[in-house]
Amino acid sequence: MDGCVFCKIAAGEIPAEKVYDDGQILAFRDIAPQAPTHILVIPREHIESARMIDKSNSRIAARCLEAAAEIAESEGLEGGYRLISNVGADGGQTVFHLHFHLLGGRPLGERLA
Ligand code: AMP
């Protein structure tokens, strides 16, 4: 997708600190971390947001969750972590390529908003 920063990272056109890549799903450290561990899990395929998940692409979304669980284990987040996906402007989404924030490394509390 032209102009999409995460498509550019997936294509290797923009550098990122990758922690996972299985060809379909990619994960890299957030450039502005909000927790000691802050990783973004994305599909290589451009999907605008979780709002666009349907029967045709739900397997890819599920793969993101599988990868997140694997990454959380390799990052040593045994105590738990938060996995969130912002959707649309009101949801706080700023990059319109489906991604899951994997946050952890400290107690995050119960408040979500
Ligand atoms: P969201 O606001 O949910 O769309 O999240 C987008 C996230 O992408 C933010 O946490 C940004 O800090 C992060 N981000 C934007 N550009 C980059 C980049 N080039 N490399 C790594 N993370 C980025």
mmCIF file of N, CA and C and ligand atoms in Angstrom:
data_model
loop_
_atom_site.group_PDB
_atom_site.id
_atom_site.type_symbol
_atom_site.label_atom_id
_atom_site.label_comp_id
_atom_site.label_asym_id
_atom_site.label_seq_id
_atom_site.Cartn_x
_atom_site.Cartn_y
_atom_site.Cartn_z
ATOM 1 N N MET A 1 0.866 -1.200 0.000
ATOM 2 C CA MET A 1 0.000 0.000 0.000
ATOM 3 C C MET A 1 0.899 1.246 0.000
ATOM 4 N N ASP A 2 0.774 2.062 -1.009
ATOM 5 C CA ASP A 2 1.606 3.267 -1.124
ATOM 6 C C ASP A 2 1.460 4.166 0.093
ATOM 7 N N GLY A 3 2.585 4.596 0.636
ATOM 8 C CA GLY A 3 2.541 5.564 1.733
ATOM 9 C C GLY A 3 2.330 4.953 3.098
ATOM 10 N N CYS A 4 2.157 3.642 3.177
ATOM 11 C CA CYS A 4 1.917 3.005 4.485
ATOM 12 C C CYS A 4 3.262 2.675 5.133
ATOM 13 N N VAL A 5 3.510 3.266 6.300
ATOM 14 C CA VAL A 5 4.803 3.098 6.960
ATOM 15 C C VAL A 5 5.051 1.628 7.333
ATOM 16 N N PHE A 6 4.016 0.904 7.725
ATOM 17 C CA PHE A 6 4.226 -0.497 8.114
ATOM 18 C C PHE A 6 4.441 -1.378 6.880
ATOM 19 N N CYS A 7 3.821 -1.047 5.749
ATOM 20 C CA CYS A 7 4.128 -1.773 4.506
ATOM 21 C C CYS A 7 5.588 -1.537 4.140
ATOM 22 N N LYS A 8 6.071 -0.312 4.382
ATOM 23 C CA LYS A 8 7.482 0.001 4.065
ATOM 24 C C LYS A 8 8.429 -0.772 4.988
ATOM 25 N N ILE A 9 8.058 -0.900 6.258
ATOM 26 C CA ILE A 9 8.873 -1.713 7.176
ATOM 27 C C ILE A 9 8.858 -3.165 6.705
ATOM 28 N N ALA A 10 7.678 -3.665 6.341
ATOM 29 C CA ALA A 10 7.559 -5.060 5.883
ATOM 30 C C ALA A 10 8.390 -5.291 4.624
ATOM 31 N N ALA A 11 8.499 -4.267 3.794
ATOM 32 C CA ALA A 11 9.263 -4.389 2.541
ATOM 33 C C ALA A 11 10.752 -4.129 2.754
ATOM 34 N N GLY A 12 11.129 -3.744 3.984
ATOM 35 C CA GLY A 12 12.538 -3.468 4.265
ATOM 36 C C GLY A 12 12.982 -2.096 3.789
ATOM 37 N N GLU A 13 12.017 -1.241 3.465
ATOM 38 C CA GLU A 13 12.367 0.100 2.956
ATOM 39 C C GLU A 13 12.607 1.089 4.096
ATOM 40 N N ILE A 14 12.074 0.765 5.294
ATOM 41 C CA ILE A 14 12.292 1.581 6.495
ATOM 42 C C ILE A 14 12.856 0.626 7.543
ATOM 43 N N PRO A 15 13.905 1.030 8.254
ATOM 44 C CA PRO A 15 14.476 0.117 9.258
ATOM 45 C C PRO A 15 13.566 -0.049 10.473
ATOM 46 N N ALA A 16 13.647 -1.197 11.079
ATOM 47 C CA ALA A 16 12.898 -1.454 12.315
ATOM 48 C C ALA A 16 13.664 -2.530 13.075
ATOM 49 N N GLU A 17 13.484 -2.519 14.398
ATOM 50 C CA GLU A 17 14.146 -3.542 15.222
ATOM 51 C C GLU A 17 13.236 -4.761 15.282
ATOM 52 N N LYS A 18 13.438 -5.669 14.350
ATOM 53 C CA LYS A 18 12.553 -6.833 14.229
ATOM 54 C C LYS A 18 12.833 -7.845 15.332
ATOM 55 N N VAL A 19 11.751 -8.421 15.846
ATOM 56 C CA VAL A 19 11.901 -9.483 16.846
ATOM 57 C C VAL A 19 11.269 -10.787 16.357
ATOM 58 N N TYR A 20 10.528 -10.723 15.251
ATOM 59 C CA TYR A 20 9.835 -11.928 14.754
ATOM 60 C C TYR A 20 9.523 -11.706 13.278
ATOM 61 N N ASP A 21 9.696 -12.772 12.497
ATOM 62 C CA ASP A 21 9.323 -12.699 11.074
ATOM 63 C C ASP A 21 9.162 -14.119 10.559
ATOM 64 N N ASP A 22 7.942 -14.491 10.212
ATOM 65 C CA ASP A 22 7.743 -15.839 9.655
ATOM 66 C C ASP A 22 7.321 -15.774 8.186
ATOM 67 N N GLY A 23 7.532 -14.590 7.593
ATOM 68 C CA GLY A 23 7.169 -14.434 6.181
ATOM 69 C C GLY A 23 5.789 -13.836 6.013
ATOM 70 N N GLN A 24 4.867 -14.191 6.905
ATOM 71 C CA GLN A 24 3.499 -13.660 6.827
ATOM 72 C C GLN A 24 3.255 -12.618 7.914
ATOM 73 N N ILE A 25 3.816 -12.889 9.092
ATOM 74 C CA ILE A 25 3.649 -12.014 10.260
ATOM 75 C C ILE A 25 5.017 -11.474 10.655
ATOM 76 N N LEU A 26 5.011 -10.193 11.004
ATOM 77 C CA LEU A 26 6.257 -9.506 11.359
ATOM 78 C C LEU A 26 6.024 -8.795 12.688
ATOM 79 N N ALA A 27 7.055 -8.717 13.515
ATOM 80 C CA ALA A 27 6.945 -7.952 14.763
ATOM 81 C C ALA A 27 8.230 -7.168 14.957
ATOM 82 N N PHE A 28 8.065 -5.955 15.453
ATOM 83 C CA PHE A 28 9.230 -5.082 15.660
ATOM 84 C C PHE A 28 8.939 -4.160 16.833
ATOM 85 N N ARG A 29 10.009 -3.603 17.400
ATOM 86 C CA ARG A 29 9.846 -2.737 18.577
ATOM 87 C C ARG A 29 9.263 -1.394 18.159
ATOM 88 N N ASP A 30 8.317 -0.909 18.989
ATOM 89 C CA ASP A 30 7.702 0.393 18.727
ATOM 90 C C ASP A 30 8.769 1.479 18.850
ATOM 91 N N ILE A 31 8.703 2.448 17.959
ATOM 92 C CA ILE A 31 9.696 3.519 17.929
ATOM 93 C C ILE A 31 9.552 4.451 19.140
ATOM 94 N N ALA A 32 8.377 4.467 19.760
ATOM 95 C CA ALA A 32 8.122 5.326 20.932
ATOM 96 C C ALA A 32 7.500 4.464 22.031
ATOM 97 N N PRO A 33 8.308 3.617 22.652
ATOM 98 C CA PRO A 33 7.750 2.622 23.583
ATOM 99 C C PRO A 33 7.020 3.230 24.769
ATOM 100 N N GLN A 34 5.879 2.636 25.101
ATOM 101 C CA GLN A 34 5.077 3.095 26.237
ATOM 102 C C GLN A 34 5.151 2.128 27.418
ATOM 103 N N ALA A 35 6.013 1.158 27.329
ATOM 104 C CA ALA A 35 6.249 0.194 28.409
ATOM 105 C C ALA A 35 7.640 -0.386 28.154
ATOM 106 N N PRO A 36 8.255 -1.028 29.154
ATOM 107 C CA PRO A 36 9.598 -1.585 28.938
ATOM 108 C C PRO A 36 9.659 -2.507 27.712
ATOM 109 N N THR A 37 8.615 -3.279 27.524
ATOM 110 C CA THR A 37 8.480 -4.050 26.281
ATOM 111 C C THR A 37 7.300 -3.487 25.505
ATOM 112 N N HIS A 38 7.531 -3.023 24.294
ATOM 113 C CA HIS A 38 6.442 -2.512 23.443
ATOM 114 C C HIS A 38 6.767 -2.930 22.012
ATOM 115 N N ILE A 39 6.044 -3.938 21.590
ATOM 116 C CA ILE A 39 6.288 -4.561 20.282
ATOM 117 C C ILE A 39 5.014 -4.459 19.454
ATOM 118 N N LEU A 40 5.174 -4.228 18.166
ATOM 119 C CA LEU A 40 4.033 -4.190 17.252
ATOM 120 C C LEU A 40 4.041 -5.464 16.413
ATOM 121 N N VAL A 41 2.907 -6.145 16.408
ATOM 122 C CA VAL A 41 2.760 -7.379 15.622
ATOM 123 C C VAL A 41 1.848 -7.052 14.448
ATOM 124 N N ILE A 42 2.351 -7.261 13.242
ATOM 125 C CA ILE A 42 1.575 -6.887 12.043
ATOM 126 C C ILE A 42 1.575 -8.036 11.026
ATOM 127 N N PRO A 43 0.517 -8.082 10.206
ATOM 128 C CA PRO A 43 0.586 -8.972 9.044
ATOM 129 C C PRO A 43 1.325 -8.243 7.926
ATOM 130 N N ARG A 44 2.040 -8.964 7.085
ATOM 131 C CA ARG A 44 2.683 -8.306 5.923
ATOM 132 C C ARG A 44 1.618 -7.741 4.986
ATOM 133 N N GLU A 45 0.520 -8.493 4.874
ATOM 134 C CA GLU A 45 -0.570 -8.039 4.000
ATOM 135 C C GLU A 45 -1.190 -6.763 4.568
ATOM 136 N N HIS A 46 -1.481 -5.818 3.715
ATOM 137 C CA HIS A 46 -2.077 -4.575 4.205
ATOM 138 C C HIS A 46 -3.562 -4.774 4.481
ATOM 139 N N ILE A 47 -3.912 -4.696 5.765
ATOM 140 C CA ILE A 47 -5.311 -4.701 6.212
ATOM 141 C C ILE A 47 -5.427 -3.427 7.033
ATOM 142 N N GLU A 48 -6.428 -2.613 6.752
ATOM 143 C CA GLU A 48 -6.470 -1.271 7.355
ATOM 144 C C GLU A 48 -6.531 -1.289 8.877
ATOM 145 N N SER A 49 -7.369 -2.139 9.429
ATOM 146 C CA SER A 49 -7.510 -2.196 10.893
ATOM 147 C C SER A 49 -8.301 -3.444 11.252
ATOM 148 N N ALA A 50 -8.485 -3.665 12.560
ATOM 149 C CA ALA A 50 -9.262 -4.823 13.013
ATOM 150 C C ALA A 50 -10.708 -4.747 12.515
ATOM 151 N N ARG A 51 -11.148 -3.543 12.178
ATOM 152 C CA ARG A 51 -12.506 -3.367 11.628
ATOM 153 C C ARG A 51 -12.671 -4.124 10.308
ATOM 154 N N MET A 52 -11.571 -4.354 9.613
ATOM 155 C CA MET A 52 -11.644 -4.978 8.287
ATOM 156 C C MET A 52 -11.436 -6.495 8.337
ATOM 157 N N ILE A 53 -11.393 -7.059 9.552
ATOM 158 C CA ILE A 53 -11.218 -8.512 9.657
ATOM 159 C C ILE A 53 -12.555 -9.195 9.358
ATOM 160 N N ASP A 54 -12.508 -10.121 8.421
ATOM 161 C CA ASP A 54 -13.712 -10.889 8.079
ATOM 162 C C ASP A 54 -13.293 -12.319 7.741
ATOM 163 N N LYS A 55 -14.222 -13.079 7.207
ATOM 164 C CA LYS A 55 -13.926 -14.501 6.928
ATOM 165 C C LYS A 55 -12.753 -14.667 5.972
ATOM 166 N N SER A 56 -12.556 -13.687 5.106
ATOM 167 C CA SER A 56 -11.508 -13.829 4.089
ATOM 168 C C SER A 56 -10.100 -13.674 4.664
ATOM 169 N N ASN A 57 -9.967 -13.008 5.809
ATOM 170 C CA ASN A 57 -8.612 -12.739 6.321
ATOM 171 C C ASN A 57 -8.458 -13.030 7.824
ATOM 172 N N SER A 58 -9.465 -13.651 8.429
ATOM 173 C CA SER A 58 -9.395 -13.864 9.881
ATOM 174 C C SER A 58 -8.242 -14.798 10.268
ATOM 175 N N ARG A 59 -7.831 -15.664 9.355
ATOM 176 C CA ARG A 59 -6.701 -16.560 9.647
ATOM 177 C C ARG A 59 -5.421 -15.732 9.879
ATOM 178 N N ILE A 60 -5.278 -14.670 9.133
ATOM 179 C CA ILE A 60 -4.089 -13.812 9.288
ATOM 180 C C ILE A 60 -4.120 -13.133 10.657
ATOM 181 N N ALA A 61 -5.311 -12.663 11.056
ATOM 182 C CA ALA A 61 -5.434 -12.022 12.370
ATOM 183 C C ALA A 61 -5.106 -13.039 13.470
ATOM 184 N N ALA A 62 -5.591 -14.253 13.303
ATOM 185 C CA ALA A 62 -5.301 -15.297 14.295
ATOM 186 C C ALA A 62 -3.809 -15.586 14.351
ATOM 187 N N ARG A 63 -3.145 -15.559 13.213
ATOM 188 C CA ARG A 63 -1.690 -15.776 13.186
ATOM 189 C C ARG A 63 -0.963 -14.676 13.961
ATOM 190 N N CYS A 64 -1.491 -13.460 13.889
ATOM 191 C CA CYS A 64 -0.886 -12.360 14.673
ATOM 192 C C CYS A 64 -0.952 -12.695 16.156
ATOM 193 N N LEU A 65 -2.091 -13.228 16.597
ATOM 194 C CA LEU A 65 -2.248 -13.552 18.021
ATOM 195 C C LEU A 65 -1.340 -14.713 18.409
ATOM 196 N N GLU A 66 -1.217 -15.691 17.533
ATOM 197 C CA GLU A 66 -0.293 -16.807 17.815
ATOM 198 C C GLU A 66 1.134 -16.288 17.934
ATOM 199 N N ALA A 67 1.525 -15.414 17.016
ATOM 200 C CA ALA A 67 2.887 -14.858 17.043
ATOM 201 C C ALA A 67 3.090 -14.049 18.317
ATOM 202 N N ALA A 68 2.068 -13.283 18.720
ATOM 203 C CA ALA A 68 2.188 -12.457 19.932
ATOM 204 C C ALA A 68 2.455 -13.330 21.151
ATOM 205 N N ALA A 69 1.768 -14.456 21.233
ATOM 206 C CA ALA A 69 1.973 -15.354 22.376
ATOM 207 C C ALA A 69 3.403 -15.892 22.379
ATOM 208 N N GLU A 70 3.887 -16.236 21.198
ATOM 209 C CA GLU A 70 5.264 -16.751 21.074
ATOM 210 C C GLU A 70 6.281 -15.666 21.462
ATOM 211 N N ILE A 71 6.043 -14.459 20.992
ATOM 212 C CA ILE A 71 6.968 -13.347 21.280
ATOM 213 C C ILE A 71 6.942 -13.024 22.774
ATOM 214 N N ALA A 72 5.753 -12.994 23.368
ATOM 215 C CA ALA A 72 5.648 -12.691 24.801
ATOM 216 C C ALA A 72 6.477 -13.688 25.599
ATOM 217 N N GLU A 73 6.429 -14.943 25.193
ATOM 218 C CA GLU A 73 7.223 -15.952 25.899
ATOM 219 C C GLU A 73 8.711 -15.677 25.713
ATOM 220 N N SER A 74 9.105 -15.373 24.487
ATOM 221 C CA SER A 74 10.550 -15.156 24.254
ATOM 222 C C SER A 74 11.033 -13.862 24.900
ATOM 223 N N GLU A 75 10.121 -12.919 25.150
ATOM 224 C CA GLU A 75 10.488 -11.660 25.833
ATOM 225 C C GLU A 75 10.468 -11.821 27.348
ATOM 226 N N GLY A 76 10.043 -13.002 27.826
ATOM 227 C CA GLY A 76 10.044 -13.277 29.263
ATOM 228 C C GLY A 76 8.908 -12.617 30.022
ATOM 229 N N LEU A 77 7.755 -12.457 29.360
ATOM 230 C CA LEU A 77 6.632 -11.774 29.997
ATOM 231 C C LEU A 77 5.723 -12.763 30.731
ATOM 232 N N GLU A 78 6.332 -13.599 31.584
ATOM 233 C CA GLU A 78 5.567 -14.644 32.275
ATOM 234 C C GLU A 78 4.473 -14.054 33.156
ATOM 235 N N GLY A 79 4.709 -12.856 33.683
ATOM 236 C CA GLY A 79 3.741 -12.248 34.595
ATOM 237 C C GLY A 79 2.502 -11.710 33.901
ATOM 238 N N GLY A 80 2.541 -11.619 32.584
ATOM 239 C CA GLY A 80 1.403 -11.116 31.833
ATOM 240 C C GLY A 80 1.791 -9.939 30.961
ATOM 241 N N TYR A 81 0.842 -9.523 30.166
ATOM 242 C CA TYR A 81 1.094 -8.425 29.217
ATOM 243 C C TYR A 81 -0.247 -7.942 28.678
ATOM 244 N N ARG A 82 -0.209 -6.886 27.912
ATOM 245 C CA ARG A 82 -1.438 -6.359 27.289
ATOM 246 C C ARG A 82 -1.280 -6.433 25.778
ATOM 247 N N LEU A 83 -2.354 -6.846 25.124
ATOM 248 C CA LEU A 83 -2.381 -6.954 23.671
ATOM 249 C C LEU A 83 -3.563 -6.126 23.197
ATOM 250 N N ILE A 84 -3.291 -5.042 22.483
ATOM 251 C CA ILE A 84 -4.396 -4.167 22.076
ATOM 252 C C ILE A 84 -4.251 -3.754 20.615
ATOM 253 N N SER A 85 -5.389 -3.466 20.008
ATOM 254 C CA SER A 85 -5.389 -2.972 18.636
ATOM 255 C C SER A 85 -6.319 -1.770 18.567
ATOM 256 N N ASN A 86 -5.762 -0.615 18.275
ATOM 257 C CA ASN A 86 -6.564 0.595 18.158
ATOM 258 C C ASN A 86 -7.243 0.610 16.797
ATOM 259 N N VAL A 87 -8.500 1.037 16.779
ATOM 260 C CA VAL A 87 -9.275 1.042 15.528
ATOM 261 C C VAL A 87 -9.830 2.436 15.279
ATOM 262 N N GLY A 88 -9.427 3.025 14.164
ATOM 263 C CA GLY A 88 -9.970 4.314 13.748
ATOM 264 C C GLY A 88 -9.508 5.470 14.626
ATOM 265 N N ALA A 89 -9.848 6.664 14.195
ATOM 266 C CA ALA A 89 -9.385 7.874 14.876
ATOM 267 C C ALA A 89 -9.822 7.894 16.339
ATOM 268 N N ASP A 90 -11.074 7.576 16.620
ATOM 269 C CA ASP A 90 -11.546 7.603 18.013
ATOM 270 C C ASP A 90 -10.877 6.513 18.851
ATOM 271 N N GLY A 91 -10.430 5.463 18.197
ATOM 272 C CA GLY A 91 -9.737 4.391 18.909
ATOM 273 C C GLY A 91 -8.260 4.678 19.115
ATOM 274 N N GLY A 92 -7.808 5.825 18.589
ATOM 275 C CA GLY A 92 -6.407 6.198 18.776
ATOM 276 C C GLY A 92 -5.476 5.640 17.717
ATOM 277 N N GLN A 93 -6.048 5.109 16.627
ATOM 278 C CA GLN A 93 -5.194 4.540 15.579
ATOM 279 C C GLN A 93 -4.527 5.658 14.783
ATOM 280 N N THR A 94 -3.225 5.546 14.626
ATOM 281 C CA THR A 94 -2.492 6.556 13.847
ATOM 282 C C THR A 94 -1.822 5.956 12.613
ATOM 283 N N VAL A 95 -1.591 4.655 12.649
ATOM 284 C CA VAL A 95 -1.046 3.968 11.474
ATOM 285 C C VAL A 95 -2.116 2.993 10.999
ATOM 286 N N PHE A 96 -2.582 3.210 9.766
ATOM 287 C CA PHE A 96 -3.753 2.474 9.296
ATOM 288 C C PHE A 96 -3.349 1.195 8.548
ATOM 289 N N HIS A 97 -2.635 0.370 9.285
ATOM 290 C CA HIS A 97 -2.237 -0.984 8.865
ATOM 291 C C HIS A 97 -2.421 -1.816 10.131
ATOM 292 N N LEU A 98 -3.236 -2.850 10.059
ATOM 293 C CA LEU A 98 -3.544 -3.658 11.244
ATOM 294 C C LEU A 98 -2.295 -3.961 12.061
ATOM 295 N N HIS A 99 -2.377 -3.694 13.353
ATOM 296 C CA HIS A 99 -1.262 -4.046 14.238
ATOM 297 C C HIS A 99 -1.791 -4.266 15.648
ATOM 298 N N PHE A 100 -1.090 -5.111 16.363
ATOM 299 C CA PHE A 100 -1.397 -5.382 17.759
ATOM 300 C C PHE A 100 -0.219 -4.888 18.588
ATOM 301 N N HIS A 101 -0.515 -4.040 19.572
ATOM 302 C CA HIS A 101 0.519 -3.590 20.500
ATOM 303 C C HIS A 101 0.681 -4.676 21.562
ATOM 304 N N LEU A 102 1.893 -5.138 21.750
ATOM 305 C CA LEU A 102 2.219 -6.076 22.823
ATOM 306 C C LEU A 102 3.025 -5.290 23.849
ATOM 307 N N LEU A 103 2.399 -5.055 25.003
ATOM 308 C CA LEU A 103 2.991 -4.193 26.034
ATOM 309 C C LEU A 103 3.208 -4.994 27.303
ATOM 310 N N GLY A 104 4.354 -4.798 27.922
ATOM 311 C CA GLY A 104 4.598 -5.500 29.177
ATOM 312 C C GLY A 104 5.919 -5.085 29.783
ATOM 313 N N GLY A 105 6.337 -5.857 30.761
ATOM 314 C CA GLY A 105 7.598 -5.570 31.425
ATOM 315 C C GLY A 105 7.436 -4.806 32.714
ATOM 316 N N ARG A 106 6.194 -4.424 33.025
ATOM 317 C CA ARG A 106 5.858 -3.812 34.318
ATOM 318 C C ARG A 106 4.359 -4.018 34.524
ATOM 319 N N PRO A 107 3.882 -3.913 35.782
ATOM 320 C CA PRO A 107 2.438 -4.033 35.994
ATOM 321 C C PRO A 107 1.730 -2.872 35.289
ATOM 322 N N LEU A 108 0.748 -3.189 34.456
ATOM 323 C CA LEU A 108 0.104 -2.156 33.618
ATOM 324 C C LEU A 108 -1.175 -1.606 34.235
ATOM 325 N N GLY A 109 -1.655 -2.223 35.290
ATOM 326 C CA GLY A 109 -2.885 -1.736 35.901
ATOM 327 C C GLY A 109 -4.113 -2.181 35.153
ATOM 328 N N GLU A 110 -5.272 -1.806 35.665
ATOM 329 C CA GLU A 110 -6.524 -2.304 35.097
ATOM 330 C C GLU A 110 -7.180 -1.312 34.147
ATOM 331 N N ARG A 111 -6.803 -0.045 34.226
ATOM 332 C CA ARG A 111 -7.463 0.955 33.390
ATOM 333 C C ARG A 111 -7.047 0.806 31.930
ATOM 334 N N LEU A 112 -8.012 0.860 31.037
ATOM 335 C CA LEU A 112 -7.719 0.775 29.614
ATOM 336 C C LEU A 112 -7.882 2.121 28.925
ATOM 337 N N ALA A 113 -8.632 3.009 29.520
ATOM 338 C CA ALA A 113 -8.865 4.308 28.870
ATOM 339 C C ALA A 113 -9.179 5.365 29.929
HETATM 340 P P1 AMP B 1 -1.519 3.256 16.686
HETATM 341 O O1 AMP B 1 -1.546 4.643 17.275
HETATM 342 O O2 AMP B 1 -2.294 2.244 17.445
HETATM 343 O O3 AMP B 1 -1.880 3.298 15.217
HETATM 344 O O4 AMP B 1 -0.018 2.778 16.812
HETATM 345 C C1 AMP B 1 0.973 3.112 15.898
HETATM 346 C C2 AMP B 1 2.276 2.860 16.593
HETATM 347 O O5 AMP B 1 3.287 2.802 15.607
HETATM 348 C C3 AMP B 1 2.696 3.969 17.570
HETATM 349 O O6 AMP B 1 2.869 3.394 18.876
HETATM 350 C C4 AMP B 1 4.000 4.492 17.000
HETATM 351 O O7 AMP B 1 4.948 4.836 17.983
HETATM 352 C C5 AMP B 1 4.460 3.322 16.150
HETATM 353 N N1 AMP B 1 5.311 3.655 15.018
HETATM 354 C C6 AMP B 1 5.106 4.589 14.068
HETATM 355 N N2 AMP B 1 6.094 4.583 13.175
HETATM 356 C C7 AMP B 1 6.953 3.601 13.550
HETATM 357 C C8 AMP B 1 8.179 3.101 13.030
HETATM 358 N N3 AMP B 1 8.741 3.613 11.920
HETATM 359 N N4 AMP B 1 8.806 2.092 13.683
HETATM 360 C C9 AMP B 1 8.253 1.573 14.822
HETATM 361 N N5 AMP B 1 7.097 2.000 15.354
HETATM 362 C C10 AMP B 1 6.456 3.014 14.733
#
